[in-house]
PDB file of N, CA and C in Angstrom:
ATOM      1  N   MET U   1       1.500 -15.076  -2.086  1.00  0.00           N
ATOM      2  CA  MET U   1       1.964 -13.946  -3.344  1.00  0.00           C
ATOM      3  C   MET U   1       0.132 -12.886  -3.491  1.00  0.00           C
ATOM      4  N   LYS U   2      -0.805 -14.149  -3.687  1.00  0.00           N
ATOM      5  CA  LYS U   2      -2.154 -13.399  -3.301  1.00  0.00           C
ATOM      6  C   LYS U   2      -1.964 -12.164  -1.998  1.00  0.00           C
ATOM      7  N   LYS U   3      -1.854 -12.919  -0.836  1.00  0.00           N
ATOM      8  CA  LYS U   3      -2.066 -11.347  -0.159  1.00  0.00           C
ATOM      9  C   LYS U   3      -1.221  -9.875  -0.914  1.00  0.00           C
ATOM     10  N   PHE U   4       0.424  -9.612  -1.358  1.00  0.00           N
ATOM     11  CA  PHE U   4      -0.020  -8.718  -1.983  1.00  0.00           C
ATOM     12  C   PHE U   4      -0.257  -8.228  -2.792  1.00  0.00           C
ATOM     13  N   VAL U   5      -0.532  -9.212  -3.529  1.00  0.00           N
ATOM     14  CA  VAL U   5      -1.615  -8.557  -4.514  1.00  0.00           C
ATOM     15  C   VAL U   5      -2.522  -7.782  -4.028  1.00  0.00           C
ATOM     16  N   SER U   6      -3.728  -8.299  -2.674  1.00  0.00           N
ATOM     17  CA  SER U   6      -4.489  -7.777  -2.489  1.00  0.00           C
ATOM     18  C   SER U   6      -3.954  -6.219  -1.666  1.00  0.00           C
ATOM     19  N   ILE U   7      -2.636  -5.959  -1.232  1.00  0.00           N
ATOM     20  CA  ILE U   7      -2.617  -5.031  -0.332  1.00  0.00           C
ATOM     21  C   ILE U   7      -1.535  -4.127  -1.281  1.00  0.00           C
ATOM     22  N   TYR U   8      -0.934  -4.744  -2.182  1.00  0.00           N
ATOM     23  CA  TYR U   8      -1.098  -3.631  -3.585  1.00  0.00           C
ATOM     24  C   TYR U   8      -2.420  -2.870  -4.182  1.00  0.00           C
ATOM     25  N   LYS U   9      -3.471  -3.599  -4.784  1.00  0.00           N
ATOM     26  CA  LYS U   9      -4.411  -3.023  -4.721  1.00  0.00           C
ATOM     27  C   LYS U   9      -5.308  -2.068  -3.871  1.00  0.00           C
ATOM     28  N   ALA U  10      -5.417  -2.034  -3.066  1.00  0.00           N
ATOM     29  CA  ALA U  10      -5.695  -1.736  -1.500  1.00  0.00           C
ATOM     30  C   ALA U  10      -5.009  -0.240  -1.141  1.00  0.00           C
ATOM     31  N   LEU U  11      -3.382  -0.686  -1.628  1.00  0.00           N
ATOM     32  CA  LEU U  11      -2.899   1.290  -1.453  1.00  0.00           C
ATOM     33  C   LEU U  11      -2.816   1.682  -3.039  1.00  0.00           C
ATOM     34  N   GLY U  12      -3.612   0.949  -3.718  1.00  0.00           N
ATOM     35  CA  GLY U  12      -3.644   1.921  -5.534  1.00  0.00           C
ATOM     36  C   GLY U  12      -4.779   2.957  -5.973  1.00  0.00           C
ATOM     37  N   ASP U  13      -4.922   3.460  -4.639  1.00  0.00           N
ATOM     38  CA  ASP U  13      -6.121   4.588  -4.912  1.00  0.00           C
ATOM     39  C   ASP U  13      -5.854   5.431  -3.371  1.00  0.00           C
ATOM     40  N   GLU U  14      -5.548   6.566  -4.520  1.00  0.00           N
ATOM     41  CA  GLU U  14      -5.945   7.969  -3.456  1.00  0.00           C
ATOM     42  C   GLU U  14      -6.147   8.440  -2.168  1.00  0.00           C
ATOM     43  N   VAL U  15      -7.011   7.979  -2.138  1.00  0.00           N
ATOM     44  CA  VAL U  15      -8.190   8.079  -0.752  1.00  0.00           C
ATOM     45  C   VAL U  15      -8.011   6.967   0.172  1.00  0.00           C
ATOM     46  N   ARG U  16      -7.514   6.020  -0.161  1.00  0.00           N
ATOM     47  CA  ARG U  16      -6.846   4.919   0.821  1.00  0.00           C
ATOM     48  C   ARG U  16      -5.272   5.152   1.266  1.00  0.00           C
ATOM     49  N   LEU U  17      -4.757   5.806   0.201  1.00  0.00           N
ATOM     50  CA  LEU U  17      -3.646   6.164   0.842  1.00  0.00           C
ATOM     51  C   LEU U  17      -3.243   7.138   1.763  1.00  0.00           C
ATOM     52  N   ALA U  18      -4.476   8.272   1.399  1.00  0.00           N
ATOM     53  CA  ALA U  18      -4.863   9.141   2.561  1.00  0.00           C
ATOM     54  C   ALA U  18      -5.818   8.483   3.821  1.00  0.00           C
ATOM     55  N   ILE U  19      -5.411   7.707   3.849  1.00  0.00           N
ATOM     56  CA  ILE U  19      -6.666   6.924   4.649  1.00  0.00           C
ATOM     57  C   ILE U  19      -5.685   6.590   5.456  1.00  0.00           C
ATOM     58  N   ILE U  20      -4.567   5.800   5.147  1.00  0.00           N
ATOM     59  CA  ILE U  20      -3.200   5.870   5.565  1.00  0.00           C
ATOM     60  C   ILE U  20      -1.957   6.778   6.136  1.00  0.00           C
ATOM     61  N   ASP U  21      -2.153   7.475   5.598  1.00  0.00           N
ATOM     62  CA  ASP U  21      -1.548   8.695   5.995  1.00  0.00           C
ATOM     63  C   ASP U  21      -1.895   9.542   7.506  1.00  0.00           C
ATOM     64  N   MET U  22      -3.585   9.249   7.590  1.00  0.00           N
ATOM     65  CA  MET U  22      -4.125   9.866   8.545  1.00  0.00           C
ATOM     66  C   MET U  22      -3.803   8.870   9.756  1.00  0.00           C
ATOM     67  N   LEU U  23      -3.495   7.439   9.842  1.00  0.00           N
ATOM     68  CA  LEU U  23      -3.562   6.767  10.406  1.00  0.00           C
ATOM     69  C   LEU U  23      -1.810   6.819  11.207  1.00  0.00           C
ATOM     70  N   LEU U  24      -1.050   6.949  10.772  1.00  0.00           N
ATOM     71  CA  LEU U  24       0.398   7.215  10.798  1.00  0.00           C
ATOM     72  C   LEU U  24       0.355   7.373  11.999  1.00  0.00           C
ATOM     73  N   GLY U  25       0.615   6.489  13.271  1.00  0.00           N
ATOM     74  CA  GLY U  25       1.114   6.804  14.525  1.00  0.00           C
ATOM     75  C   GLY U  25       0.311   6.832  15.550  1.00  0.00           C
ATOM     76  N   LYS U  26      -1.374   7.405  14.927  1.00  0.00           N
ATOM     77  CA  LYS U  26      -2.347   7.238  15.497  1.00  0.00           C
ATOM     78  C   LYS U  26      -3.863   6.512  15.094  1.00  0.00           C
ATOM     79  N   GLU U  27      -4.799   6.499  16.215  1.00  0.00           N
ATOM     80  CA  GLU U  27      -5.890   5.664  16.397  1.00  0.00           C
ATOM     81  C   GLU U  27      -7.055   6.440  15.749  1.00  0.00           C
ATOM     82  N   LEU U  28      -7.677   6.073  14.820  1.00  0.00           N
ATOM     83  CA  LEU U  28      -8.603   7.615  14.545  1.00  0.00           C
ATOM     84  C   LEU U  28     -10.388   6.820  14.519  1.00  0.00           C
ATOM     85  N   CYS U  29     -11.770   7.369  14.948  1.00  0.00           N
ATOM     86  CA  CYS U  29     -12.362   6.522  14.909  1.00  0.00           C
ATOM     87  C   CYS U  29     -13.027   7.037  13.091  1.00  0.00           C
ATOM     88  N   VAL U  30     -14.408   6.570  12.516  1.00  0.00           N
ATOM     89  CA  VAL U  30     -14.605   6.247  11.664  1.00  0.00           C
ATOM     90  C   VAL U  30     -14.903   7.850  11.295  1.00  0.00           C
ATOM     91  N   CYS U  31     -15.614   8.587  12.713  1.00  0.00           N
ATOM     92  CA  CYS U  31     -16.192  10.160  12.054  1.00  0.00           C
ATOM     93  C   CYS U  31     -15.270  10.662  11.522  1.00  0.00           C
ATOM     94  N   ASP U  32     -14.093  10.679  12.253  1.00  0.00           N
ATOM     95  CA  ASP U  32     -12.603  11.548  12.483  1.00  0.00           C
ATOM     96  C   ASP U  32     -12.078  11.336  10.569  1.00  0.00           C
ATOM     97  N   ILE U  33     -12.177   9.709  10.460  1.00  0.00           N
ATOM     98  CA  ILE U  33     -11.580   9.997   9.019  1.00  0.00           C
ATOM     99  C   ILE U  33     -12.326  10.352   8.429  1.00  0.00           C
ATOM    100  N   ASN U  34     -13.398  10.318   8.082  1.00  0.00           N
ATOM    101  CA  ASN U  34     -15.078  10.493   7.143  1.00  0.00           C
ATOM    102  C   ASN U  34     -14.833  12.150   7.420  1.00  0.00           C
ATOM    103  N   ASP U  35     -13.795  12.842   8.217  1.00  0.00           N
ATOM    104  CA  ASP U  35     -14.257  15.017   7.748  1.00  0.00           C
ATOM    105  C   ASP U  35     -13.296  14.865   7.316  1.00  0.00           C
ATOM    106  N   ALA U  36     -12.126  14.589   7.654  1.00  0.00           N
ATOM    107  CA  ALA U  36     -11.062  14.454   6.594  1.00  0.00           C
ATOM    108  C   ALA U  36     -11.386  13.807   5.248  1.00  0.00           C
ATOM    109  N   CYS U  37     -11.787  13.501   5.003  1.00  0.00           N
ATOM    110  CA  CYS U  37     -11.610  12.990   3.774  1.00  0.00           C
ATOM    111  C   CYS U  37     -12.921  13.387   3.083  1.00  0.00           C
ATOM    112  N   GLU U  38     -13.527  14.409   3.438  1.00  0.00           N
ATOM    113  CA  GLU U  38     -14.630  14.807   1.927  1.00  0.00           C
ATOM    114  C   GLU U  38     -15.318  14.304   1.586  1.00  0.00           C
ATOM    115  N   ILE U  39     -15.684  13.136   1.897  1.00  0.00           N
ATOM    116  CA  ILE U  39     -16.401  12.185   1.413  1.00  0.00           C
ATOM    117  C   ILE U  39     -17.672  11.654   1.818  1.00  0.00           C
ATOM    118  N   SER U  40     -18.442  10.935   1.029  1.00  0.00           N
ATOM    119  CA  SER U  40     -19.705  10.284   1.856  1.00  0.00           C
ATOM    120  C   SER U  40     -19.477   9.006   2.665  1.00  0.00           C
ATOM    121  N   GLN U  41     -20.034   9.020   4.126  1.00  0.00           N
ATOM    122  CA  GLN U  41     -19.655   8.034   4.766  1.00  0.00           C
ATOM    123  C   GLN U  41     -19.708   6.838   4.637  1.00  0.00           C
ATOM    124  N   PRO U  42     -20.150   6.681   3.518  1.00  0.00           N
ATOM    125  CA  PRO U  42     -20.588   5.696   3.262  1.00  0.00           C
ATOM    126  C   PRO U  42     -18.977   4.524   2.260  1.00  0.00           C
ATOM    127  N   ALA U  43     -19.033   5.750   1.295  1.00  0.00           N
ATOM    128  CA  ALA U  43     -17.079   6.250   0.497  1.00  0.00           C
ATOM    129  C   ALA U  43     -16.386   5.699   1.297  1.00  0.00           C
ATOM    130  N   VAL U  44     -16.270   6.755   3.152  1.00  0.00           N
ATOM    131  CA  VAL U  44     -15.191   6.312   4.007  1.00  0.00           C
ATOM    132  C   VAL U  44     -15.039   4.427   4.374  1.00  0.00           C
ATOM    133  N   SER U  45     -16.156   4.395   4.441  1.00  0.00           N
ATOM    134  CA  SER U  45     -16.647   2.632   5.054  1.00  0.00           C
ATOM    135  C   SER U  45     -16.125   1.929   3.924  1.00  0.00           C
ATOM    136  N   HIS U  46     -16.676   2.127   2.603  1.00  0.00           N
ATOM    137  CA  HIS U  46     -15.972   1.670   2.220  1.00  0.00           C
ATOM    138  C   HIS U  46     -14.554   1.025   1.506  1.00  0.00           C
ATOM    139  N   HIS U  47     -13.836   2.183   1.774  1.00  0.00           N
ATOM    140  CA  HIS U  47     -12.259   2.244   1.905  1.00  0.00           C
ATOM    141  C   HIS U  47     -11.880   1.741   2.683  1.00  0.00           C
ATOM    142  N   LEU U  48     -12.649   1.947   3.876  1.00  0.00           N
ATOM    143  CA  LEU U  48     -11.881   1.486   5.085  1.00  0.00           C
ATOM    144  C   LEU U  48     -12.249  -0.316   5.216  1.00  0.00           C
ATOM    145  N   LYS U  49     -12.930  -0.853   4.514  1.00  0.00           N
ATOM    146  CA  LYS U  49     -13.300  -2.265   4.022  1.00  0.00           C
ATOM    147  C   LYS U  49     -12.203  -3.338   3.970  1.00  0.00           C
ATOM    148  N   ILE U  50     -11.749  -2.205   2.563  1.00  0.00           N
ATOM    149  CA  ILE U  50     -10.982  -2.705   1.769  1.00  0.00           C
ATOM    150  C   ILE U  50      -9.681  -2.820   2.557  1.00  0.00           C
ATOM    151  N   LEU U  51      -9.520  -1.942   3.656  1.00  0.00           N
ATOM    152  CA  LEU U  51      -8.491  -2.098   3.683  1.00  0.00           C
ATOM    153  C   LEU U  51      -7.608  -2.824   4.694  1.00  0.00           C
ATOM    154  N   LYS U  52      -8.789  -2.785   5.188  1.00  0.00           N
ATOM    155  CA  LYS U  52      -9.441  -4.163   6.528  1.00  0.00           C
ATOM    156  C   LYS U  52      -9.211  -5.174   5.994  1.00  0.00           C
ATOM    157  N   ASN U  53      -9.862  -5.422   5.123  1.00  0.00           N
ATOM    158  CA  ASN U  53      -9.626  -7.023   4.071  1.00  0.00           C
ATOM    159  C   ASN U  53      -8.663  -7.093   3.818  1.00  0.00           C
ATOM    160  N   ALA U  54      -7.586  -5.784   3.323  1.00  0.00           N
ATOM    161  CA  ALA U  54      -6.435  -6.356   2.986  1.00  0.00           C
ATOM    162  C   ALA U  54      -5.017  -6.657   3.584  1.00  0.00           C
ATOM    163  N   GLY U  55      -5.686  -6.297   5.350  1.00  0.00           N
ATOM    164  CA  GLY U  55      -4.562  -7.001   6.466  1.00  0.00           C
ATOM    165  C   GLY U  55      -4.065  -5.619   6.656  1.00  0.00           C
ATOM    166  N   LEU U  56      -4.632  -4.169   6.140  1.00  0.00           N
ATOM    167  CA  LEU U  56      -4.050  -3.377   6.332  1.00  0.00           C
ATOM    168  C   LEU U  56      -3.948  -2.140   7.653  1.00  0.00           C
ATOM    169  N   LEU U  57      -5.430  -2.742   7.874  1.00  0.00           N
ATOM    170  CA  LEU U  57      -6.135  -1.831   9.356  1.00  0.00           C
ATOM    171  C   LEU U  57      -6.733  -3.111  10.015  1.00  0.00           C
ATOM    172  N   GLU U  58      -6.347  -2.377  11.475  1.00  0.00           N
ATOM    173  CA  GLU U  58      -7.178  -3.131  12.092  1.00  0.00           C
ATOM    174  C   GLU U  58      -8.421  -2.046  13.196  1.00  0.00           C
ATOM    175  N   ASP U  59      -9.559  -2.938  13.924  1.00  0.00           N
ATOM    176  CA  ASP U  59     -10.315  -1.879  13.833  1.00  0.00           C
ATOM    177  C   ASP U  59     -10.249  -2.689  15.720  1.00  0.00           C
ATOM    178  N   ARG U  60     -11.577  -1.560  16.122  1.00  0.00           N
ATOM    179  CA  ARG U  60     -12.037  -2.032  17.232  1.00  0.00           C
ATOM    180  C   ARG U  60     -13.004  -1.193  18.222  1.00  0.00           C
ATOM    181  N   ARG U  61     -14.151  -1.746  19.067  1.00  0.00           N
ATOM    182  CA  ARG U  61     -15.330  -1.111  18.415  1.00  0.00           C
ATOM    183  C   ARG U  61     -15.128  -0.679  20.414  1.00  0.00           C
ATOM    184  N   GLU U  62     -15.944   0.516  20.260  1.00  0.00           N
ATOM    185  CA  GLU U  62     -16.018   0.916  21.671  1.00  0.00           C
ATOM    186  C   GLU U  62     -17.076   1.642  21.795  1.00  0.00           C
ATOM    187  N   GLY U  63     -18.416   1.312  22.402  1.00  0.00           N
ATOM    188  CA  GLY U  63     -19.747   1.387  22.383  1.00  0.00           C
ATOM    189  C   GLY U  63     -20.696   1.395  20.597  1.00  0.00           C
ATOM    190  N   LYS U  64     -20.733   2.697  20.389  1.00  0.00           N
ATOM    191  CA  LYS U  64     -20.882   2.900  19.219  1.00  0.00           C
ATOM    192  C   LYS U  64     -20.112   3.293  18.063  1.00  0.00           C
ATOM    193  N   TRP U  65     -18.611   3.476  18.150  1.00  0.00           N
ATOM    194  CA  TRP U  65     -17.800   3.885  17.327  1.00  0.00           C
ATOM    195  C   TRP U  65     -16.925   2.744  16.867  1.00  0.00           C
ATOM    196  N   ILE U  66     -16.502   2.929  16.058  1.00  0.00           N
ATOM    197  CA  ILE U  66     -15.277   2.182  15.674  1.00  0.00           C
ATOM    198  C   ILE U  66     -14.158   3.017  15.837  1.00  0.00           C
ATOM    199  N   PHE U  67     -12.781   2.552  16.197  1.00  0.00           N
ATOM    200  CA  PHE U  67     -11.636   3.108  15.383  1.00  0.00           C
ATOM    201  C   PHE U  67     -10.588   2.154  14.586  1.00  0.00           C
ATOM    202  N   TYR U  68      -9.756   3.026  14.117  1.00  0.00           N
ATOM    203  CA  TYR U  68      -8.895   2.066  13.506  1.00  0.00           C
ATOM    204  C   TYR U  68      -7.392   2.563  13.500  1.00  0.00           C
ATOM    205  N   ARG U  69      -6.794   1.386  13.254  1.00  0.00           N
ATOM    206  CA  ARG U  69      -5.080   1.715  13.439  1.00  0.00           C
ATOM    207  C   ARG U  69      -4.786   0.916  11.943  1.00  0.00           C
ATOM    208  N   ILE U  70      -2.822   1.611  12.309  1.00  0.00           N
ATOM    209  CA  ILE U  70      -2.356   0.436  11.428  1.00  0.00           C
ATOM    210  C   ILE U  70      -2.366  -0.935  11.603  1.00  0.00           C
ATOM    211  N   ASN U  71      -2.293  -2.024  10.988  1.00  0.00           N
ATOM    212  CA  ASN U  71      -2.001  -3.165  10.965  1.00  0.00           C
ATOM    213  C   ASN U  71      -0.498  -3.192  10.756  1.00  0.00           C
ATOM    214  N   HIS U  72       0.881  -3.208  11.805  1.00  0.00           N
ATOM    215  CA  HIS U  72       1.660  -2.866  11.338  1.00  0.00           C
ATOM    216  C   HIS U  72       2.883  -3.964  11.308  1.00  0.00           C
ATOM    217  N   GLU U  73       1.735  -5.514  11.709  1.00  0.00           N
ATOM    218  CA  GLU U  73       2.691  -6.739  11.271  1.00  0.00           C
ATOM    219  C   GLU U  73       2.438  -6.569   9.526  1.00  0.00           C
ATOM    220  N   THR U  74       1.413  -6.586   9.386  1.00  0.00           N
ATOM    221  CA  THR U  74       1.149  -6.452   7.459  1.00  0.00           C
ATOM    222  C   THR U  74       2.527  -5.884   7.049  1.00  0.00           C
ATOM    223  N   PHE U  75       2.434  -4.211   6.711  1.00  0.00           N
ATOM    224  CA  PHE U  75       3.659  -3.726   6.856  1.00  0.00           C
ATOM    225  C   PHE U  75       4.883  -4.123   6.928  1.00  0.00           C
ATOM    226  N   LYS U  76       5.114  -4.645   7.981  1.00  0.00           N
ATOM    227  CA  LYS U  76       6.064  -5.126   8.424  1.00  0.00           C
ATOM    228  C   LYS U  76       6.773  -6.188   7.294  1.00  0.00           C
ATOM    229  N   LEU U  77       5.491  -7.222   6.760  1.00  0.00           N
ATOM    230  CA  LEU U  77       5.882  -8.025   5.941  1.00  0.00           C
ATOM    231  C   LEU U  77       6.016  -7.786   4.236  1.00  0.00           C
ATOM    232  N   THR U  78       5.103  -6.589   4.242  1.00  0.00           N
ATOM    233  CA  THR U  78       5.346  -5.415   2.983  1.00  0.00           C
ATOM    234  C   THR U  78       6.527  -5.132   2.477  1.00  0.00           C
ATOM    235  N   GLN U  79       7.236  -4.600   3.649  1.00  0.00           N
ATOM    236  CA  GLN U  79       8.185  -3.932   4.173  1.00  0.00           C
ATOM    237  C   GLN U  79       9.512  -4.941   3.601  1.00  0.00           C
ATOM    238  N   SER U  80       9.349  -6.139   4.206  1.00  0.00           N
ATOM    239  CA  SER U  80      10.603  -7.526   4.560  1.00  0.00           C
ATOM    240  C   SER U  80       9.770  -7.493   2.151  1.00  0.00           C
ATOM    241  N   TYR U  81       9.295  -8.028   1.661  1.00  0.00           N
ATOM    242  CA  TYR U  81       8.985  -7.968   0.306  1.00  0.00           C
ATOM    243  C   TYR U  81       9.419  -7.353  -0.539  1.00  0.00           C
ATOM    244  N   PHE U  82       9.333  -5.811  -0.176  1.00  0.00           N
ATOM    245  CA  PHE U  82      10.298  -5.012  -0.918  1.00  0.00           C
ATOM    246  C   PHE U  82      11.623  -5.156  -1.133  1.00  0.00           C
ATOM    247  N   ARG U  83      12.061  -5.434   0.492  1.00  0.00           N
ATOM    248  CA  ARG U  83      13.820  -5.707   0.419  1.00  0.00           C
ATOM    249  C   ARG U  83      14.368  -6.622  -0.414  1.00  0.00           C
ATOM    250  N   LYS U  84      13.561  -7.961  -0.040  1.00  0.00           N
ATOM    251  CA  LYS U  84      13.665  -9.190  -1.206  1.00  0.00           C
ATOM    252  C   LYS U  84      14.102  -8.797  -2.623  1.00  0.00           C
ATOM    253  N   ILE U  85      12.976  -8.002  -2.978  1.00  0.00           N
ATOM    254  CA  ILE U  85      12.985  -7.160  -4.799  1.00  0.00           C
ATOM    255  C   ILE U  85      14.167  -6.363  -4.799  1.00  0.00           C
ATOM    256  N   LEU U  86      14.458  -5.742  -3.849  1.00  0.00           N
ATOM    257  CA  LEU U  86      15.317  -4.016  -3.802  1.00  0.00           C
ATOM    258  C   LEU U  86      16.776  -5.342  -4.290  1.00  0.00           C
ATOM    259  N   GLU U  87      17.235  -6.325  -2.993  1.00  0.00           N
ATOM    260  CA  GLU U  87      18.036  -7.246  -2.953  1.00  0.00           C
ATOM    261  C   GLU U  87      18.489  -8.040  -4.427  1.00  0.00           C
ATOM    262  N   TYR U  88      17.922  -8.306  -4.780  1.00  0.00           N
ATOM    263  CA  TYR U  88      17.687  -9.482  -6.218  1.00  0.00           C
ATOM    264  C   TYR U  88      17.928  -8.488  -7.437  1.00  0.00           C
ATOM    265  N   GLU U  89      17.723  -7.248  -6.949  1.00  0.00           N
ATOM    266  CA  GLU U  89      17.611  -6.551  -8.253  1.00  0.00           C
ATOM    267  C   GLU U  89      19.225  -5.827  -8.037  1.00  0.00           C
ATOM    268  N   ASP U  90      19.599  -5.964  -6.906  1.00  0.00           N
ATOM    269  CA  ASP U  90      21.049  -5.309  -6.665  1.00  0.00           C
ATOM    270  C   ASP U  90      22.009  -6.432  -7.179  1.00  0.00           C
ATOM    271  N   GLU U  91      21.641  -7.603  -6.975  1.00  0.00           N
ATOM    272  CA  GLU U  91      22.095  -8.777  -7.303  1.00  0.00           C
ATOM    273  C   GLU U  91      22.728  -8.381  -8.936  1.00  0.00           C
ATOM    274  N   LEU U  92      21.529  -8.487  -9.602  1.00  0.00           N
ATOM    275  CA  LEU U  92      21.494  -8.605 -10.838  1.00  0.00           C
ATOM    276  C   LEU U  92      22.305  -7.422 -11.529  1.00  0.00           C
ATOM    277  N   ILE U  93      22.139  -6.002 -11.160  1.00  0.00           N
ATOM    278  CA  ILE U  93      23.101  -5.356 -11.638  1.00  0.00           C
ATOM    279  C   ILE U  93      24.609  -5.636 -11.177  1.00  0.00           C
ATOM    280  N   ARG U  94      24.591  -6.276  -9.499  1.00  0.00           N
ATOM    281  CA  ARG U  94      26.151  -6.502  -9.637  1.00  0.00           C
ATOM    282  C   ARG U  94      26.580  -7.913 -10.196  1.00  0.00           C
ATOM    283  N   TYR U  95      26.127  -8.449 -10.602  1.00  0.00           N
ATOM    284  CA  TYR U  95      26.524 -10.046 -11.972  1.00  0.00           C
ATOM    285  C   TYR U  95      26.436  -9.226 -13.058  1.00  0.00           C
ATOM    286  N   TYR U  96      25.221  -8.676 -13.765  1.00  0.00           N
ATOM    287  CA  TYR U  96      25.245  -8.422 -15.400  1.00  0.00           C
ATOM    288  C   TYR U  96      25.127  -6.745 -15.278  1.00  0.00           C
ATOM    289  N   PRO U  97      25.701  -5.765 -15.027  1.00  0.00           N
ATOM    290  CA  PRO U  97      26.099  -4.410 -15.047  1.00  0.00           C
ATOM    291  C   PRO U  97      25.863  -4.223 -16.001  1.00  0.00           C
ATOM    292  N   CYS U  98      25.806  -4.914 -17.506  1.00  0.00           N
ATOM    293  CA  CYS U  98      25.435  -4.255 -18.682  1.00  0.00           C
ATOM    294  C   CYS U  98      24.300  -4.484 -19.097  1.00  0.00           C
ATOM    295  N   SER U  99      23.367  -6.198 -18.436  1.00  0.00           N
ATOM    296  CA  SER U  99      22.168  -5.768 -18.782  1.00  0.00           C
ATOM    297  C   SER U  99      21.152  -5.128 -18.989  1.00  0.00           C
ATOM    298  N   SER U 100      21.339  -4.173 -17.193  1.00  0.00           N
ATOM    299  CA  SER U 100      19.955  -3.169 -17.397  1.00  0.00           C
ATOM    300  C   SER U 100      20.308  -1.928 -18.159  1.00  0.00           C
ATOM    301  N   ASN U 101      21.754  -1.784 -18.522  1.00  0.00           N
ATOM    302  CA  ASN U 101      22.114  -0.559 -19.642  1.00  0.00           C
ATOM    303  C   ASN U 101      21.145  -1.130 -21.384  1.00  0.00           C
ATOM    304  N   ARG U 102      21.605  -2.609 -21.570  1.00  0.00           N
ATOM    305  CA  ARG U 102      21.070  -3.215 -22.864  1.00  0.00           C
ATOM    306  C   ARG U 102      19.105  -3.077 -22.816  1.00  0.00           C
ATOM    307  N   LEU U 103      19.264  -3.262 -21.724  1.00  0.00           N
ATOM    308  CA  LEU U 103      17.342  -3.421 -21.439  1.00  0.00           C
ATOM    309  C   LEU U 103      17.035  -2.243 -22.406  1.00  0.00           C
ATOM    310  N   ALA U 104      17.741  -1.078 -21.360  1.00  0.00           N
ATOM    311  CA  ALA U 104      17.203   0.427 -21.672  1.00  0.00           C
ATOM    312  C   ALA U 104      17.548   1.015 -23.282  1.00  0.00           C
ATOM    313  N   GLU U 105      18.384   0.157 -23.572  1.00  0.00           N
ATOM    314  CA  GLU U 105      18.791   0.530 -25.268  1.00  0.00           C
ATOM    315  C   GLU U 105      17.834  -0.215 -26.065  1.00  0.00           C
ATOM    316  N   ASP U 106      17.687  -1.612 -25.773  1.00  0.00           N
ATOM    317  CA  ASP U 106      16.185  -2.254 -26.688  1.00  0.00           C
ATOM    318  C   ASP U 106      15.189  -1.684 -26.541  1.00  0.00           C
ATOM    319  N   CYS U 107      14.794  -0.927 -25.245  1.00  0.00           N
ATOM    320  CA  CYS U 107      13.684  -0.285 -24.908  1.00  0.00           C
ATOM    321  C   CYS U 107      13.423   0.788 -26.682  1.00  0.00           C
ATOM    322  N   ASP U 108      14.405   1.271 -26.133  1.00  0.00           N
ATOM    323  CA  ASP U 108      14.450   2.932 -27.557  1.00  0.00           C
ATOM    324  C   ASP U 108      14.737   2.805 -28.578  1.00  0.00           C
ATOM    325  N   GLU U 109      15.384   1.399 -28.867  1.00  0.00           N
ATOM    326  CA  GLU U 109      15.359   0.658 -30.046  1.00  0.00           C
ATOM    327  C   GLU U 109      13.299   1.111 -30.710  1.00  0.00           C
ATOM    328  N   GLU U 110      13.188   0.148 -29.942  1.00  0.00           N
ATOM    329  CA  GLU U 110      11.855  -0.564 -30.078  1.00  0.00           C
ATOM    330  C   GLU U 110      10.593   1.039 -30.442  1.00  0.00           C
ATOM    331  N   ILE U 111      10.761   1.675 -29.393  1.00  0.00           N
ATOM    332  CA  ILE U 111      10.100   3.190 -29.458  1.00  0.00           C
ATOM    333  C   ILE U 111      10.351   4.066 -30.583  1.00  0.00           C
ATOM    334  N   LYS U 112      11.470   3.632 -31.239  1.00  0.00           N
ATOM    335  CA  LYS U 112      11.887   4.581 -32.445  1.00  0.00           C
ATOM    336  C   LYS U 112      10.858   3.619 -33.557  1.00  0.00           C
ATOM    337  N   LYS U 113      11.387   2.542 -33.330  1.00  0.00           N
ATOM    338  CA  LYS U 113      10.899   1.554 -34.668  1.00  0.00           C
ATOM    339  C   LYS U 113       9.456   1.731 -34.513  1.00  0.00           C
TER     340      LYS U 113
END
């Protein structure tokens, strides 16, 4: 469970999501990511470190350059976790169809108070 917490925290930032988008389907060096982000190089390095520590990115060194790419195994794991949540929700709705409507009604009543 802790793994998912670090993953979702890492994804909870606009810059880090932009970096993930940049890396979809390709590998980029830090300099390319830095140019695209329009933030300081230390800030980019900080965001890359968070994404890597969460297991979302892999890197490789080539001379003085570091290249980053998506860690597809982590994204598959995350996708599997979301699928499990959605299946559980579907089961609840199937067996307790009024519960989701009732919950919404209860929330509306609380807001009106």
